[in-house]
Coordinates of C-alpha atoms and ligand atoms in Angstrom, one line a residue:
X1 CA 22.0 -0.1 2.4
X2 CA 19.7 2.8 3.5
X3 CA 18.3 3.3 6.8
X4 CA 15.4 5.4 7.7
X5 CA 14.1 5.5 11.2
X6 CA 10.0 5.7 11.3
X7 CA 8.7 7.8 14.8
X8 CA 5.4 6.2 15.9
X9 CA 3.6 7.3 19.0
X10 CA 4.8 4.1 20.9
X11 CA 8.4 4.3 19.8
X12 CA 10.3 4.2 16.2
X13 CA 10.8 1.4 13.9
X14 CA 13.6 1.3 11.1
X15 CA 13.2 0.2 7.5
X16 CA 16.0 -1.0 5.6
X17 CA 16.2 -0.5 2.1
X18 CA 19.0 -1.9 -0.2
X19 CA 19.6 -4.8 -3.0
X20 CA 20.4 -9.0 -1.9
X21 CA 19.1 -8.1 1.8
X22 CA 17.5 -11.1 2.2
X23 CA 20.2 -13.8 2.6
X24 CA 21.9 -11.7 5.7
X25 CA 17.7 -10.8 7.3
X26 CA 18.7 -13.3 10.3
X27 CA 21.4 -10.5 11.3
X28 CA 19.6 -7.6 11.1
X29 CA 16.4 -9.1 12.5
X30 CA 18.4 -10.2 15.7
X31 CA 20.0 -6.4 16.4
X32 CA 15.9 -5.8 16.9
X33 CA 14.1 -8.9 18.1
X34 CA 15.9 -11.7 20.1
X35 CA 15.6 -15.3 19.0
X36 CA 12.8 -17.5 19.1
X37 CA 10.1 -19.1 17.0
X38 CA 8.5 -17.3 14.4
X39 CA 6.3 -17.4 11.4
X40 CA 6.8 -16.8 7.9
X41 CA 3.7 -15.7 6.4
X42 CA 4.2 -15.8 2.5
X43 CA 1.9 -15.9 -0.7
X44 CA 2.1 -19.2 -3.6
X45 CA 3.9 -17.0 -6.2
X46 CA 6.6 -14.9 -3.6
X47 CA 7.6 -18.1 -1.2
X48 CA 8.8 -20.2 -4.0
X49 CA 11.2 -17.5 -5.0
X50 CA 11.8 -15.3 -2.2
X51 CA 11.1 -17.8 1.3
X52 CA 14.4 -20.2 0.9
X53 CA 17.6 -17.9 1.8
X54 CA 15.3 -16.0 4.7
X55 CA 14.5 -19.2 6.4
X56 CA 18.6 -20.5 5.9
X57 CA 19.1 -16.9 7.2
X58 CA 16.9 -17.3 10.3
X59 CA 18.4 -20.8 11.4
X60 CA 21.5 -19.5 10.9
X61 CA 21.0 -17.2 13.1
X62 CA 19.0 -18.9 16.1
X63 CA 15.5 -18.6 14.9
X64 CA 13.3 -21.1 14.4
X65 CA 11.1 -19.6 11.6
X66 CA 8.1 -22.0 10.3
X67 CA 6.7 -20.7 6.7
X68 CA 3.5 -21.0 6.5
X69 CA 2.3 -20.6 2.8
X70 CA -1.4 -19.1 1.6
X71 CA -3.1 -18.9 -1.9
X72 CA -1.6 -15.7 -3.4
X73 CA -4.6 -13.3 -4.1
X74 CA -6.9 -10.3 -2.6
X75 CA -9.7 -13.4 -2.1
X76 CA -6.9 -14.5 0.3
X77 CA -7.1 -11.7 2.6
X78 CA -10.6 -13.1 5.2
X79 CA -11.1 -13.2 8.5
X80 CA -11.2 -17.3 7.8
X81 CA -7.5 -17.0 6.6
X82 CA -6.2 -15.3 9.3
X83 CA -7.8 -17.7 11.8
X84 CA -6.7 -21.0 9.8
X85 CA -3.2 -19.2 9.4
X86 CA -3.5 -18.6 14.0
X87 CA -4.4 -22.0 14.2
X88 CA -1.0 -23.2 12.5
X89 CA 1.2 -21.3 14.7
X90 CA -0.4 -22.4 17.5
X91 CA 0.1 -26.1 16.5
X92 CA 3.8 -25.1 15.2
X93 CA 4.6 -23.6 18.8
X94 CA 4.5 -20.4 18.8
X95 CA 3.6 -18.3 21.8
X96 CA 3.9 -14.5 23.2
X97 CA 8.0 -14.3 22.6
X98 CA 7.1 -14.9 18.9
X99 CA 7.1 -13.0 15.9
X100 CA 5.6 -12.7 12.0
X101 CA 7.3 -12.1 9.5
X102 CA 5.1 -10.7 6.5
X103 CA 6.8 -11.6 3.1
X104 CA 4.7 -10.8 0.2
X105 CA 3.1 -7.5 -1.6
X106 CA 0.2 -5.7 0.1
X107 CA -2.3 -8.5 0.5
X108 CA 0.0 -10.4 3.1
X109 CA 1.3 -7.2 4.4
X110 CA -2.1 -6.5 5.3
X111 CA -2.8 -9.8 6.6
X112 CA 0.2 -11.1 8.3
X113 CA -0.2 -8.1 10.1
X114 CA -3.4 -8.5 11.9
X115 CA -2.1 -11.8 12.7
X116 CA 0.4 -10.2 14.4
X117 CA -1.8 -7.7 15.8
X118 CA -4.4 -10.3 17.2
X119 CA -1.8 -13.7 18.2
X120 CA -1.8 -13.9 22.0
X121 CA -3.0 -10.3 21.9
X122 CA 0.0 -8.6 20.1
X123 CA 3.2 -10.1 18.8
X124 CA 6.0 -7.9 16.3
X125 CA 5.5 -8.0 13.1
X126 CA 8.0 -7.5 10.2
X127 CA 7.2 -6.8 6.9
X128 CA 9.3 -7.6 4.2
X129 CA 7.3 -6.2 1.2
X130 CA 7.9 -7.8 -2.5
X131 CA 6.0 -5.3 -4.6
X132 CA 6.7 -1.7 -5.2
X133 CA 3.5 -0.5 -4.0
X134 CA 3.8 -2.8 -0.4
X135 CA 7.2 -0.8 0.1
X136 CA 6.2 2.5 -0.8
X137 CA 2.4 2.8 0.5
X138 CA 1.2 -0.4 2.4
X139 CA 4.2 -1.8 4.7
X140 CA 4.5 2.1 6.6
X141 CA 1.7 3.3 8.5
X142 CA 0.6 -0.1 11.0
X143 CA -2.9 -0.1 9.0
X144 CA -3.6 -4.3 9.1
X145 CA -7.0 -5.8 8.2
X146 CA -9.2 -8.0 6.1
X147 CA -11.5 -7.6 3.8
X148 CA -15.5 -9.2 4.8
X149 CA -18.7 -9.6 2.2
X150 CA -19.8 -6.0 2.7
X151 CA -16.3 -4.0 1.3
X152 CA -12.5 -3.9 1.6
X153 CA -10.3 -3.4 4.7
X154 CA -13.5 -3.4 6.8
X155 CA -11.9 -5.5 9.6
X156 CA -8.2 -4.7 11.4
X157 CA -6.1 -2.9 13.7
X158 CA -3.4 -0.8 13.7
X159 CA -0.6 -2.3 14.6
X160 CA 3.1 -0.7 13.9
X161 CA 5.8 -3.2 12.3
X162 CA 8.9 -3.5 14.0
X163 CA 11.4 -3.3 11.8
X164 CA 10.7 -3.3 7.6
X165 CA 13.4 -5.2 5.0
X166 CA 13.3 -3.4 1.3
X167 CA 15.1 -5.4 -1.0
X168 CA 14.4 -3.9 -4.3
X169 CA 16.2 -7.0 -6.0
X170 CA 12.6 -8.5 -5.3
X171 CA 11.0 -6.5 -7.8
X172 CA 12.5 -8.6 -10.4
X173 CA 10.1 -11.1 -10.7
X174 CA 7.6 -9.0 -10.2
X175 CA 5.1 -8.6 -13.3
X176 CA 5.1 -5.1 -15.2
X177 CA 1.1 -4.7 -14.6
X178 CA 2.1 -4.8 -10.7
X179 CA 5.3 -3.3 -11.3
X180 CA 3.2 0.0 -12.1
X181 CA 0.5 0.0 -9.9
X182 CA 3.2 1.1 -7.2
X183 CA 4.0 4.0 -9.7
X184 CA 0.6 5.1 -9.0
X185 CA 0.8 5.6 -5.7
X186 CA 4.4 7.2 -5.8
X187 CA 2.9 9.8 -8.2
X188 CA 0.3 10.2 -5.5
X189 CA 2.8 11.1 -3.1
X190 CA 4.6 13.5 -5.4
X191 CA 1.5 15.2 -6.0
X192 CA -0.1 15.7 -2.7
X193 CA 3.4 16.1 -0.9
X194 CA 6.5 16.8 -3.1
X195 CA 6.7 18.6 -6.4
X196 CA 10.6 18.0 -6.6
X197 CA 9.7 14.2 -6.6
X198 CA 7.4 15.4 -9.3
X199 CA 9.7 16.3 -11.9
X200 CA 12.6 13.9 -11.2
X201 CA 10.0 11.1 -11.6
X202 CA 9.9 12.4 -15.2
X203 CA 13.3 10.8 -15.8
X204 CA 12.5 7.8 -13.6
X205 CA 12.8 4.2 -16.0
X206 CA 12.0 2.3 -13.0
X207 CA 14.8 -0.4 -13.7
X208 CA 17.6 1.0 -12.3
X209 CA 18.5 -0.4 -8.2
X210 CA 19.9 2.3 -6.9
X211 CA 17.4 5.0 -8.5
X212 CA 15.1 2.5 -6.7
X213 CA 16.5 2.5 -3.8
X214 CA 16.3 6.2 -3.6
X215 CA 12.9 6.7 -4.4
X216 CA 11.4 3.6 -2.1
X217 CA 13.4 6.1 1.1
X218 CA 11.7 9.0 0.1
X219 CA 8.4 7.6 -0.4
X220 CA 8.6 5.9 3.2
X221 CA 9.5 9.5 4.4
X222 CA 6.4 11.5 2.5
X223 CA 4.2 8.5 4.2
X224 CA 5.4 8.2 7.6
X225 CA 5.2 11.7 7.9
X226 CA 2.0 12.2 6.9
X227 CA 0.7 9.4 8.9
X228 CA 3.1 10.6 12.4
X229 CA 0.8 13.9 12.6
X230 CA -2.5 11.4 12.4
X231 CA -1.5 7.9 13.4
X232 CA -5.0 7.0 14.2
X233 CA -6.9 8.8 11.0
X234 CA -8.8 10.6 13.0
X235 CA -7.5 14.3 12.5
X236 CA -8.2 14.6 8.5
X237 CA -4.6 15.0 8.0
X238 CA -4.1 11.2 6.9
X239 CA -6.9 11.2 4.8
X240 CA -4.8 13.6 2.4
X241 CA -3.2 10.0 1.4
X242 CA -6.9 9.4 -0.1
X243 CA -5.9 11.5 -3.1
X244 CA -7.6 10.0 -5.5
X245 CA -8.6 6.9 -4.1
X246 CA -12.4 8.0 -3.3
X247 CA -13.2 8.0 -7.0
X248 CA -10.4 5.1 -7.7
X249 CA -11.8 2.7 -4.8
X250 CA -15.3 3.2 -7.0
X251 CA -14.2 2.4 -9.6
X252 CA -12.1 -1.1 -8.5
X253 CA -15.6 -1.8 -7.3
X254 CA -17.8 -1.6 -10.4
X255 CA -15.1 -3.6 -12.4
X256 CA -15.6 -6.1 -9.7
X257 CA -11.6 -6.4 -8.1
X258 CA -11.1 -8.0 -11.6
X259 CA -10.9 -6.1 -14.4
X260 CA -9.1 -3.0 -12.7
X261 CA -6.4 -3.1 -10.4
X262 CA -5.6 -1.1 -7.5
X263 CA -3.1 1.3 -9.0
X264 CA -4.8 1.6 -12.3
X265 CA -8.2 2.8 -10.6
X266 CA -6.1 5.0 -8.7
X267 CA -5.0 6.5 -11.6
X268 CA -8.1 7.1 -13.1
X269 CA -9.1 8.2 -10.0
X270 CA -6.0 10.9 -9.5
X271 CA -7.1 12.5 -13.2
X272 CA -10.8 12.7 -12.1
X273 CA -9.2 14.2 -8.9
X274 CA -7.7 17.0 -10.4
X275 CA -10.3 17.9 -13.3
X276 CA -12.3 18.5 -9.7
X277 CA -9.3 20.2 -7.9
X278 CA -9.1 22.5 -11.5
X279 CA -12.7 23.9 -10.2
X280 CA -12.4 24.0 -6.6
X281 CA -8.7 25.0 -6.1
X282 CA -7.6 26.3 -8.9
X283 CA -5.1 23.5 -9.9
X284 CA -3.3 24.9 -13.5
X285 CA -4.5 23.2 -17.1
X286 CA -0.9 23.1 -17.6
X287 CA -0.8 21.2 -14.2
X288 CA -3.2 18.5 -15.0
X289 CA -1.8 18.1 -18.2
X290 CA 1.6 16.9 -16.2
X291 CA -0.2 14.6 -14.0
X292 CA -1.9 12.9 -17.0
X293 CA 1.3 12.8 -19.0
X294 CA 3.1 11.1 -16.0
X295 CA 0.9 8.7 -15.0
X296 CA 0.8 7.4 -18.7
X297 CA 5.0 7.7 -19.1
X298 CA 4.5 4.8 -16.1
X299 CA 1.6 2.6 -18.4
X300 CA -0.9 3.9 -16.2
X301 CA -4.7 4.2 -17.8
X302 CA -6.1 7.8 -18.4
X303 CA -9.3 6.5 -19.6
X304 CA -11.7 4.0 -18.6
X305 CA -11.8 1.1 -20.9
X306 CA -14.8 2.3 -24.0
X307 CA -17.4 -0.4 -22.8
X308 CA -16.6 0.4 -18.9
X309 CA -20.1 0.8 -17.0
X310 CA -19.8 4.4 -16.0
X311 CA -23.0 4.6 -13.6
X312 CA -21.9 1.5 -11.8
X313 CA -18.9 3.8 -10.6
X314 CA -21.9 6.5 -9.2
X315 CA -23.6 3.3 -7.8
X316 CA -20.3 2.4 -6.1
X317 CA -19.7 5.7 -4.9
X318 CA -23.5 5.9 -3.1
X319 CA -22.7 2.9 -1.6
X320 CA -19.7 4.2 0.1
X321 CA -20.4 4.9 3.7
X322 CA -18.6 8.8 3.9
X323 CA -20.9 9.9 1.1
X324 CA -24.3 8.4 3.1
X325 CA -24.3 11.3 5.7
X326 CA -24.6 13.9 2.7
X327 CA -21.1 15.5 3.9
X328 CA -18.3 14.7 1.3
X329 CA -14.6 15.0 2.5
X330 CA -12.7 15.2 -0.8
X331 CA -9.1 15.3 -1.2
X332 CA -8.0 18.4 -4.0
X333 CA -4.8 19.5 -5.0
X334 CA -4.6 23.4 -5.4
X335 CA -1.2 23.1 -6.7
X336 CA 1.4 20.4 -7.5
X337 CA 3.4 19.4 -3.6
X338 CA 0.5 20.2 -1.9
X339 CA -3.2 18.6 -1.1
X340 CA -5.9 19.8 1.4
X341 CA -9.2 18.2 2.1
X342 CA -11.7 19.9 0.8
X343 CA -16.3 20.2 1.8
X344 CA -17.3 22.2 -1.3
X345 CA -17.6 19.3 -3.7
X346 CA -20.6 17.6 -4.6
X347 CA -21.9 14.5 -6.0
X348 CA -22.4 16.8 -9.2
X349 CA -18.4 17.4 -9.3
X350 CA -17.8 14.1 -9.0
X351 CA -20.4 12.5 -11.9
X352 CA -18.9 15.2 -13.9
X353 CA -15.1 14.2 -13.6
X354 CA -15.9 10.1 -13.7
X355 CA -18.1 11.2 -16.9
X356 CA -15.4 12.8 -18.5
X357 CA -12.9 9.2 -18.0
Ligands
LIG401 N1 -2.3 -1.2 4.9 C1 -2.2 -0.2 4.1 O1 -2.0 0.9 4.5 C2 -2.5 -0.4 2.6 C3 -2.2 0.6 1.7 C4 -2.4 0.3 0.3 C5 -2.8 -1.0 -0.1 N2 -3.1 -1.9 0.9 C6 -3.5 -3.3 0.5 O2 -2.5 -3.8 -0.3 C7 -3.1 -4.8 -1.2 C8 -2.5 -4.7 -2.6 O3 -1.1 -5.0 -2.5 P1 -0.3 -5.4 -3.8 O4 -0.6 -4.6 -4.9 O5 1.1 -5.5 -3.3 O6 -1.0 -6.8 -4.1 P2 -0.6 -8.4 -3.8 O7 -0.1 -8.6 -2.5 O8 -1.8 -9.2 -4.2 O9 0.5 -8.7 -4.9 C9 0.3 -8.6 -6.3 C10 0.6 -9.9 -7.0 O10 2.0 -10.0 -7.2 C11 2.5 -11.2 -6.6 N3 3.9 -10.9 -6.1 C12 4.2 -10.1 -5.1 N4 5.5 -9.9 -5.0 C13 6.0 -10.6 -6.1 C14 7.4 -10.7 -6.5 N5 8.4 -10.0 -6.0 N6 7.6 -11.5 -7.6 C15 6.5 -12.1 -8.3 N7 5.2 -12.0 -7.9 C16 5.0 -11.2 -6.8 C17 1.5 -11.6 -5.6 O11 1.5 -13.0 -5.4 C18 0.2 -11.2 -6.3 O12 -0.2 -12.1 -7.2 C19 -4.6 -4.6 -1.1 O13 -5.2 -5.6 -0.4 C20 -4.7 -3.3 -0.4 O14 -5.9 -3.2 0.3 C21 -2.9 -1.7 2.2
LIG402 ZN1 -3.8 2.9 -2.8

């Protein structure tokens, strides 16, 4: 087992990366919290396979953990969930010496969280994130919220997890389409932060554990780092883990949350990033080339699907509150390992690049 220790500014918390973690959680939850009640917050498709030997775990151990059990899916993540899911602990017992535990990908990372955040105004939280992209992106960083009518992650609070449980023997039920999605946001990290991660990723199969288990570590590194010199995004320097999300977020929007996911707009949105980086930063050809034939060695989409509404993407994009004040803040990449945000592009960049998808 691996341990990394994440610095906030109130403290540190550790994550724990290894394989068949769960069954022993109880142990290493009790060197960091002491006993009491505490919920399980979990999704329909991850607590049927994953909730059992944590909650033997638990009582072994001198917790009392209640699982409490939510549709599995981004409608899930509302302001009405995380009231309904309060509501339960209250009735269950729990009180300020509580906890939650967050098992599930992103969507009850993100959730569970604010529950935490918000229950008897603050309780810890641990994450113990079931997808690749939860342990490599959405479990580090303390961003929790919901999402409302108007747009995504509009409602939350930062809120730092206490301790974080990797077990990459999880991501064997996980579906291949969800599988690579986390790939997308890995080869985000590799390009804005580390070009060494860059090329080893080229002989990355994405089966083995312990190759796993190497990669989750280093990814938690690139992101707590980035995230310790701007806790708060206020600074500009956590808004280089944008990289091509601006254009990707647009584009999850005009296919409605539906026909795109996450990581595959992302994708899209990392090649659109660099054609733009390729004028304003001089990113190599040979470079872009190298993103693009990564992110499609992972089964991640280069192209927008032929019938795909390209001007819905634009409409997206106008509707997208940094781009109202006329100023645009874009991530670009002037070089493989590195990213710097960037004012000289214009909405003409960018209907250029999502044109050429
Ligand atoms: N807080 C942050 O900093 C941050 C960063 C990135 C993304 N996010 C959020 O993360 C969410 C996306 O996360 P996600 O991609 O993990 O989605 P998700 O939580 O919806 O999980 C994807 C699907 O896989 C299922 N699943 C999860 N783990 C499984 C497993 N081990 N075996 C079988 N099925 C499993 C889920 O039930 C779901 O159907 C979005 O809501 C996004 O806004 C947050
Ligand atoms: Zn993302």
């Amino acid at each position: 087992m691996i341990s990394t220790e994440v610095r906030t500014g109130e403290g540190s918390y550790s994550v724990l990366i290894g394989s068949e973690l769960l069954s022993s959680v109880g142990e290493q939850i009790k060197e960091r919290l002491s006993p009491a009640r505490c919920a399980i917050i979990s999704d329909t498709n991850v607590a049927s396979h994953f909730a059992d030997p944590i909650q033997k775990s638990l009582h072994a151990t001198g917790f009392e953990p209640t699982l409490i059990t939510i549709q599995a899916g981004e409608q899930s993540k509302t302001l009405e969930q995380v009231g309904a899911i309060c509501e339960k602990m209250l009735l269950a017992g729990l009180d300020r010496q509580s906890f939650v535990i967050g098992l599930g990908g992103g969507v009850i990372g993100d959730l569970s969280g604010f529950v935490a955040a918000i229950f008897e105004r603050g309780i810890p939280h641990v994450q113990i994130p079931t997808t690749l992209l939860a342990m490599v992106d959405s479990s580090i960083g303390g961003k929790t919220g919901v999402n409302t009518f108007a747009g995504k992650n509009l409602l939350g609070a930062f809120h730092q997890p206490s301790m974080v449980v990797d077990d990459i023997y999880v991501l064997k039920t996980l579906p291949r389409r969800f599988l690579r999605q986390g790939f997308a946001e890995v080869i985000k990290h590799a390009v804005i932060a580390d070009a060494k991660m860059f090329q080893e990723l080229k002989n990355e199969t994405g089966s083995d554990a312990r190759s796993l288990e190497t990669l989750v570590q280093r990814n938690v590194e690139i992101k707590s780092n980035i995230v310790a010199k701007d806790e708060l995004d206020r600074t500009g320097e956590r808004a280089l883990l944008n990289f091509g999300h601006t254009i990707g977020h647009a584009i999850e929007r005009a296919g409605n949350y539906e026909k795109i996911l996450h990581g595959e707009a992302v994708s899209l949105g990392i090649i659109a990033a660099c054609a733009i980086s390729a004028k304003k930063a001089g990113l190599p050809q040979a470079e872009i080339a190298a993103v693009a034939d990564l992110l499609q060695r992972f089964g991640l989409p280069i192209r927008l699907p032929e019938d795909f509404p390209h001007q819905r993407i634009l409409d997206a994009l106008a509707f997208d509150k940094k781009f109202e004040r006329g100023e645009i803040r874009f991530v670009v990449t002037p070089k493989i390992g590195s990213a710097n945000l960037s004012r000289d592009v214009t909405m003409d960049d960018i209907r250029e690049a999502v044109a050429q998808l």
